[in-house]
Short mmCIF file of N, CA, C and O in Angstrom, two decimals:
data_model
loop_
_atom_site.label_atom_id
_atom_site.label_comp_id
_atom_site.label_asym_id
_atom_site.label_seq_id
_atom_site.Cartn_x
_atom_site.Cartn_y
_atom_site.Cartn_z
N UNK A 1 0.84 -1.19 0.00
CA UNK A 1 0.00 0.00 0.00
C UNK A 1 0.89 1.25 0.00
O UNK A 1 1.84 1.36 0.76
N UNK A 2 0.53 2.17 -0.86
CA UNK A 2 1.31 3.40 -1.00
C UNK A 2 1.07 4.33 0.19
O UNK A 2 -0.04 4.44 0.68
N UNK A 3 2.13 4.97 0.64
CA UNK A 3 2.02 5.91 1.75
C UNK A 3 1.43 7.22 1.23
O UNK A 3 1.99 7.86 0.35
N UNK A 4 0.31 7.61 1.83
CA UNK A 4 -0.37 8.84 1.36
C UNK A 4 -0.14 10.03 2.29
O UNK A 4 -0.75 11.06 2.10
N UNK A 5 0.70 9.84 3.30
CA UNK A 5 1.00 10.97 4.17
C UNK A 5 1.93 11.93 3.47
O UNK A 5 2.90 11.50 2.85
N UNK A 6 1.65 13.24 3.57
CA UNK A 6 2.60 14.18 3.00
C UNK A 6 3.92 14.11 3.75
O UNK A 6 3.96 13.75 4.92
N UNK A 7 4.99 14.44 3.04
CA UNK A 7 6.32 14.47 3.63
C UNK A 7 6.83 15.91 3.54
O UNK A 7 6.78 16.52 2.47
N UNK A 8 7.27 16.43 4.68
CA UNK A 8 7.88 17.75 4.70
C UNK A 8 9.38 17.56 4.91
O UNK A 8 9.80 16.75 5.72
N UNK A 9 10.16 18.31 4.13
CA UNK A 9 11.62 18.21 4.18
C UNK A 9 12.18 19.50 4.75
O UNK A 9 11.81 20.60 4.31
N UNK A 10 13.06 19.35 5.73
CA UNK A 10 13.82 20.48 6.26
C UNK A 10 15.28 20.25 5.90
O UNK A 10 15.87 19.27 6.35
N UNK A 11 15.82 21.11 5.07
CA UNK A 11 17.23 21.00 4.69
C UNK A 11 17.96 22.23 5.22
O UNK A 11 17.57 23.36 4.94
N UNK A 12 18.98 21.98 6.01
CA UNK A 12 19.79 23.08 6.56
C UNK A 12 21.15 23.06 5.89
O UNK A 12 21.86 22.05 5.95
N UNK A 13 21.46 24.15 5.22
CA UNK A 13 22.72 24.26 4.49
C UNK A 13 23.58 25.32 5.13
O UNK A 13 23.13 26.45 5.36
N UNK A 14 24.81 24.98 5.40
CA UNK A 14 25.80 25.95 5.86
C UNK A 14 26.67 26.28 4.65
O UNK A 14 27.42 25.44 4.17
N UNK A 15 26.52 27.49 4.15
CA UNK A 15 27.19 27.91 2.92
C UNK A 15 28.59 28.43 3.25
O UNK A 15 28.79 29.11 4.27
N UNK A 16 29.54 28.11 2.39
CA UNK A 16 30.91 28.63 2.56
C UNK A 16 30.88 30.16 2.51
O UNK A 16 30.09 30.76 1.78
N UNK A 17 31.76 30.76 3.27
CA UNK A 17 31.85 32.22 3.37
C UNK A 17 31.92 32.86 1.98
O UNK A 17 32.69 32.42 1.13
N UNK A 18 31.08 33.86 1.76
CA UNK A 18 31.09 34.60 0.50
C UNK A 18 30.27 33.98 -0.62
O UNK A 18 30.21 34.54 -1.72
N UNK A 19 29.61 32.84 -0.37
CA UNK A 19 28.90 32.13 -1.44
C UNK A 19 27.37 32.19 -1.30
O UNK A 19 26.66 31.68 -2.17
N UNK A 20 26.86 32.82 -0.24
CA UNK A 20 25.41 32.79 0.01
C UNK A 20 24.61 33.38 -1.15
O UNK A 20 23.62 32.78 -1.59
N UNK A 21 25.03 34.52 -1.65
CA UNK A 21 24.29 35.16 -2.75
C UNK A 21 24.28 34.28 -3.99
O UNK A 21 23.26 34.13 -4.67
N UNK A 22 25.41 33.67 -4.29
CA UNK A 22 25.53 32.78 -5.44
C UNK A 22 24.60 31.56 -5.29
O UNK A 22 23.87 31.20 -6.21
N UNK A 23 24.61 30.97 -4.09
CA UNK A 23 23.74 29.82 -3.83
C UNK A 23 22.27 30.22 -3.96
O UNK A 23 21.48 29.51 -4.58
N UNK A 24 21.90 31.37 -3.42
CA UNK A 24 20.51 31.83 -3.50
C UNK A 24 20.09 32.08 -4.95
O UNK A 24 18.95 31.81 -5.32
N UNK A 25 21.01 32.57 -5.77
CA UNK A 25 20.69 32.79 -7.19
C UNK A 25 20.40 31.46 -7.89
O UNK A 25 19.46 31.37 -8.69
N UNK A 26 21.20 30.43 -7.60
CA UNK A 26 20.96 29.11 -8.20
C UNK A 26 19.64 28.53 -7.67
O UNK A 26 18.86 27.93 -8.41
N UNK A 27 19.40 28.74 -6.37
CA UNK A 27 18.19 28.21 -5.75
C UNK A 27 16.91 28.76 -6.37
O UNK A 27 15.87 28.11 -6.35
N UNK A 28 16.98 29.97 -6.90
CA UNK A 28 15.80 30.55 -7.56
C UNK A 28 15.33 29.62 -8.68
O UNK A 28 14.14 29.33 -8.81
N UNK A 29 16.25 29.12 -9.49
CA UNK A 29 15.91 28.20 -10.57
C UNK A 29 15.41 26.88 -10.01
O UNK A 29 14.42 26.32 -10.51
N UNK A 30 16.07 26.37 -8.96
CA UNK A 30 15.63 25.12 -8.34
C UNK A 30 14.20 25.27 -7.84
O UNK A 30 13.35 24.40 -8.06
N UNK A 31 13.91 26.39 -7.18
CA UNK A 31 12.56 26.68 -6.70
C UNK A 31 11.55 26.66 -7.84
O UNK A 31 10.52 25.99 -7.79
N UNK A 32 11.86 27.39 -8.90
CA UNK A 32 10.92 27.53 -10.03
C UNK A 32 10.65 26.18 -10.70
O UNK A 32 9.52 25.93 -11.14
N UNK A 33 11.65 25.31 -10.75
CA UNK A 33 11.46 23.98 -11.34
C UNK A 33 10.71 23.06 -10.38
O UNK A 33 9.85 22.28 -10.80
N UNK A 34 11.04 23.14 -9.10
CA UNK A 34 10.42 22.24 -8.12
C UNK A 34 8.92 22.46 -8.02
O UNK A 34 8.15 21.50 -7.96
N UNK A 35 8.50 23.72 -8.00
CA UNK A 35 7.06 23.98 -7.83
C UNK A 35 6.24 23.56 -9.05
O UNK A 35 5.02 23.50 -8.97
N UNK A 36 6.91 23.23 -10.16
CA UNK A 36 6.21 22.69 -11.34
C UNK A 36 5.92 21.20 -11.17
O UNK A 36 5.10 20.65 -11.91
N UNK A 37 6.62 20.54 -10.23
CA UNK A 37 6.42 19.11 -10.04
C UNK A 37 5.00 18.86 -9.52
O UNK A 37 4.54 19.53 -8.61
N UNK A 38 4.35 17.87 -10.12
CA UNK A 38 2.96 17.58 -9.79
C UNK A 38 2.76 17.27 -8.30
O UNK A 38 1.77 17.66 -7.70
N UNK A 39 3.71 16.56 -7.71
CA UNK A 39 3.58 16.11 -6.32
C UNK A 39 4.19 17.07 -5.30
O UNK A 39 4.20 16.79 -4.11
N UNK A 40 4.72 18.22 -5.77
CA UNK A 40 5.27 19.21 -4.84
C UNK A 40 4.13 20.03 -4.27
O UNK A 40 3.24 20.48 -4.99
N UNK A 41 4.15 20.22 -2.95
CA UNK A 41 3.12 21.02 -2.27
C UNK A 41 3.59 22.46 -2.06
O UNK A 41 2.81 23.39 -2.17
N UNK A 42 4.88 22.61 -1.74
CA UNK A 42 5.47 23.94 -1.57
C UNK A 42 6.98 23.80 -1.50
O UNK A 42 7.50 22.71 -1.28
N UNK A 43 7.67 24.92 -1.71
CA UNK A 43 9.13 24.95 -1.65
C UNK A 43 9.52 26.33 -1.15
O UNK A 43 9.43 27.31 -1.89
N UNK A 44 9.88 26.42 0.12
CA UNK A 44 10.18 27.71 0.74
C UNK A 44 11.66 27.80 1.09
O UNK A 44 12.22 26.88 1.68
N UNK A 45 12.26 28.91 0.74
CA UNK A 45 13.68 29.15 1.00
C UNK A 45 13.80 30.19 2.11
O UNK A 45 13.18 31.26 2.03
N UNK A 46 14.57 29.86 3.15
CA UNK A 46 14.77 30.78 4.27
C UNK A 46 16.25 31.02 4.48
O UNK A 46 17.07 30.13 4.23
N UNK A 47 16.56 32.22 4.96
CA UNK A 47 17.93 32.56 5.33
C UNK A 47 17.90 32.91 6.82
O UNK A 47 17.04 33.70 7.25
N UNK A 48 18.79 32.32 7.61
CA UNK A 48 18.79 32.55 9.06
C UNK A 48 19.05 34.01 9.38
O UNK A 48 19.94 34.63 8.79
N UNK A 49 18.29 34.54 10.32
CA UNK A 49 18.47 35.94 10.74
C UNK A 49 19.83 36.15 11.40
O UNK A 49 20.42 37.22 11.28
N UNK A 50 20.30 35.14 12.09
CA UNK A 50 21.55 35.28 12.85
C UNK A 50 22.79 34.97 12.02
O UNK A 50 23.91 35.24 12.46
N UNK A 51 22.61 34.38 10.82
CA UNK A 51 23.75 33.97 10.01
C UNK A 51 23.33 33.86 8.55
O UNK A 51 22.65 32.91 8.17
N UNK A 52 23.74 34.82 7.75
CA UNK A 52 23.35 34.85 6.33
C UNK A 52 23.86 33.64 5.56
O UNK A 52 23.37 33.34 4.47
N UNK A 53 24.84 32.93 6.11
CA UNK A 53 25.38 31.74 5.44
C UNK A 53 24.61 30.46 5.78
O UNK A 53 24.99 29.39 5.32
N UNK A 54 23.56 30.59 6.57
CA UNK A 54 22.71 29.43 6.87
C UNK A 54 21.41 29.56 6.10
O UNK A 54 20.66 30.53 6.28
N UNK A 55 21.19 28.60 5.22
CA UNK A 55 19.97 28.58 4.40
C UNK A 55 19.17 27.35 4.80
O UNK A 55 19.73 26.25 4.92
N UNK A 56 17.88 27.56 5.04
CA UNK A 56 17.01 26.45 5.41
C UNK A 56 15.90 26.35 4.37
O UNK A 56 15.21 27.33 4.09
N UNK A 57 15.77 25.16 3.80
CA UNK A 57 14.71 24.90 2.84
C UNK A 57 13.60 24.16 3.57
O UNK A 57 13.86 23.23 4.33
N UNK A 58 12.37 24.57 3.33
CA UNK A 58 11.20 23.90 3.88
C UNK A 58 10.37 23.48 2.67
O UNK A 58 9.86 24.33 1.94
N UNK A 59 10.29 22.17 2.45
CA UNK A 59 9.66 21.65 1.24
C UNK A 59 8.55 20.68 1.62
O UNK A 59 8.65 19.96 2.60
N UNK A 60 7.50 20.67 0.81
CA UNK A 60 6.41 19.73 1.03
C UNK A 60 6.15 18.91 -0.22
O UNK A 60 6.13 19.45 -1.34
N UNK A 61 5.96 17.61 -0.02
CA UNK A 61 5.65 16.69 -1.12
C UNK A 61 4.49 15.81 -0.69
O UNK A 61 4.29 15.54 0.49
N UNK A 62 3.73 15.32 -1.66
CA UNK A 62 2.53 14.56 -1.34
C UNK A 62 2.84 13.19 -0.74
O UNK A 62 2.02 12.63 -0.03
N UNK A 63 4.05 12.66 -1.00
CA UNK A 63 4.46 11.38 -0.41
C UNK A 63 5.97 11.22 -0.58
O UNK A 63 6.62 12.04 -1.22
N UNK A 64 6.49 10.13 -0.01
CA UNK A 64 7.94 9.94 -0.04
C UNK A 64 8.46 9.66 -1.44
O UNK A 64 9.56 10.04 -1.80
N UNK A 65 7.64 9.00 -2.26
CA UNK A 65 8.03 8.73 -3.65
C UNK A 65 8.27 10.04 -4.40
O UNK A 65 9.15 10.13 -5.25
N UNK A 66 7.49 11.06 -4.08
CA UNK A 66 7.65 12.37 -4.73
C UNK A 66 8.98 13.02 -4.36
O UNK A 66 9.58 13.73 -5.17
N UNK A 67 9.45 12.76 -3.13
CA UNK A 67 10.76 13.28 -2.72
C UNK A 67 11.85 12.63 -3.57
O UNK A 67 12.76 13.30 -4.07
N UNK A 68 11.74 11.32 -3.75
CA UNK A 68 12.71 10.59 -4.58
C UNK A 68 12.69 11.09 -6.00
O UNK A 68 13.74 11.32 -6.62
N UNK A 69 11.49 11.31 -6.52
CA UNK A 69 11.34 11.83 -7.89
C UNK A 69 12.02 13.19 -8.03
O UNK A 69 12.72 13.47 -9.00
N UNK A 70 11.82 14.04 -7.02
CA UNK A 70 12.44 15.37 -7.01
C UNK A 70 13.96 15.25 -7.04
O UNK A 70 14.63 15.91 -7.82
N UNK A 71 14.51 14.36 -6.21
CA UNK A 71 15.97 14.20 -6.14
C UNK A 71 16.54 13.61 -7.41
O UNK A 71 17.72 13.80 -7.70
N UNK A 72 15.74 12.87 -8.15
CA UNK A 72 16.21 12.25 -9.39
C UNK A 72 16.06 13.17 -10.61
O UNK A 72 16.55 12.85 -11.68
N UNK A 73 15.39 14.30 -10.43
CA UNK A 73 15.17 15.23 -11.54
C UNK A 73 16.51 15.76 -12.04
O UNK A 73 17.44 15.99 -11.26
N UNK A 74 16.61 15.94 -13.36
CA UNK A 74 17.89 16.37 -13.94
C UNK A 74 18.35 17.72 -13.41
O UNK A 74 19.54 17.92 -13.15
N UNK A 75 17.43 18.66 -13.20
CA UNK A 75 17.84 19.98 -12.69
C UNK A 75 18.35 19.86 -11.25
O UNK A 75 19.26 20.59 -10.86
N UNK A 76 17.78 18.94 -10.44
CA UNK A 76 18.27 18.74 -9.07
C UNK A 76 19.70 18.19 -9.11
O UNK A 76 20.58 18.69 -8.41
N UNK A 77 19.91 17.20 -9.95
CA UNK A 77 21.24 16.60 -10.08
C UNK A 77 22.27 17.65 -10.53
O UNK A 77 23.36 17.75 -9.97
N UNK A 78 21.88 18.43 -11.52
CA UNK A 78 22.81 19.42 -12.10
C UNK A 78 23.04 20.61 -11.17
O UNK A 78 24.19 21.00 -10.93
N UNK A 79 21.96 21.19 -10.64
CA UNK A 79 22.08 22.43 -9.88
C UNK A 79 22.40 22.20 -8.40
O UNK A 79 23.32 22.82 -7.87
N UNK A 80 21.62 21.33 -7.75
CA UNK A 80 21.84 21.13 -6.32
C UNK A 80 23.11 20.31 -6.09
O UNK A 80 24.02 20.75 -5.38
N UNK A 81 23.16 19.13 -6.69
CA UNK A 81 24.33 18.27 -6.44
C UNK A 81 25.57 18.79 -7.16
O UNK A 81 26.66 18.78 -6.61
N UNK A 82 25.40 19.27 -8.39
CA UNK A 82 26.54 19.68 -9.20
C UNK A 82 27.10 21.04 -8.85
O UNK A 82 28.32 21.23 -8.81
N UNK A 83 26.21 22.02 -8.59
CA UNK A 83 26.68 23.40 -8.40
C UNK A 83 26.61 23.88 -6.95
O UNK A 83 27.50 24.61 -6.51
N UNK A 84 25.55 23.51 -6.22
CA UNK A 84 25.38 24.05 -4.86
C UNK A 84 26.18 23.28 -3.82
O UNK A 84 26.89 23.88 -3.02
N UNK A 85 26.08 21.95 -3.83
CA UNK A 85 26.75 21.15 -2.79
C UNK A 85 28.24 21.48 -2.67
O UNK A 85 28.75 21.58 -1.54
N UNK A 86 28.98 21.68 -3.77
CA UNK A 86 30.40 22.06 -3.62
C UNK A 86 30.61 23.40 -2.90
O UNK A 86 31.72 23.67 -2.43
N UNK A 87 29.56 24.22 -2.80
CA UNK A 87 29.68 25.52 -2.14
C UNK A 87 29.25 25.47 -0.68
O UNK A 87 29.20 26.49 0.00
N UNK A 88 28.93 24.27 -0.19
CA UNK A 88 28.45 24.11 1.18
C UNK A 88 29.53 23.53 2.07
O UNK A 88 30.29 22.66 1.66
N UNK A 89 29.54 24.01 3.32
CA UNK A 89 30.40 23.41 4.34
C UNK A 89 29.70 22.22 4.97
O UNK A 89 30.34 21.27 5.39
N UNK A 90 28.38 22.32 5.08
CA UNK A 90 27.62 21.29 5.76
C UNK A 90 26.21 21.25 5.18
O UNK A 90 25.70 22.27 4.70
N UNK A 91 25.59 20.06 5.24
CA UNK A 91 24.25 19.89 4.67
C UNK A 91 23.53 18.83 5.48
O UNK A 91 23.99 17.69 5.56
N UNK A 92 22.44 19.22 6.10
CA UNK A 92 21.64 18.28 6.89
C UNK A 92 20.22 18.27 6.35
O UNK A 92 19.62 19.32 6.14
N UNK A 93 19.68 17.08 6.13
CA UNK A 93 18.33 16.95 5.57
C UNK A 93 17.52 16.04 6.47
O UNK A 93 17.95 14.94 6.82
N UNK A 94 16.34 16.52 6.87
CA UNK A 94 15.45 15.73 7.71
C UNK A 94 14.10 15.63 7.01
O UNK A 94 13.49 16.64 6.68
N UNK A 95 13.65 14.38 6.78
CA UNK A 95 12.31 14.14 6.24
C UNK A 95 11.37 13.96 7.41
O UNK A 95 11.68 13.22 8.36
N UNK A 96 10.22 14.62 7.38
CA UNK A 96 9.29 14.58 8.50
C UNK A 96 7.87 14.30 8.01
O UNK A 96 7.55 14.51 6.84
N UNK A 97 7.06 13.84 8.94
CA UNK A 97 5.63 13.71 8.70
C UNK A 97 4.94 14.72 9.61
O UNK A 97 5.19 14.72 10.82
N UNK A 98 4.10 15.59 9.05
CA UNK A 98 3.41 16.56 9.90
C UNK A 98 2.53 15.85 10.93
O UNK A 98 1.90 14.85 10.62
N UNK A 99 2.54 16.37 12.14
CA UNK A 99 1.68 15.85 13.21
C UNK A 99 0.44 16.72 13.24
O UNK A 99 0.52 17.92 13.47
N UNK A 100 -0.69 16.11 12.99
CA UNK A 100 -1.94 16.86 12.98
C UNK A 100 -2.77 16.54 14.21
O UNK A 100 -3.01 15.39 14.51
N UNK A 101 -3.16 17.59 14.92
CA UNK A 101 -4.01 17.42 16.11
C UNK A 101 -5.44 17.76 15.77
O UNK A 101 -5.72 18.56 14.93
#
């Protein structure tokens, strides 16, 4: 049985000094492509108030398979893995299920 719970992704990126603006420029394209995905619910980019080099992505997908599909997309491979990851000091990704009361 397919999992129908939405999956929210929190990705915390620590950007190398002097690269935040460059990373944010690339992320604009990643954002624009991601929100076209049928199973994407939202894609929000945040910059920490206390540290401009900390970028936090808050993403929503309709299920875990949609997260995999997103990661396998050619633009993700090229832009995130190819161009952004080399500009990061650290990268932490947490997949979550929203708790509804």
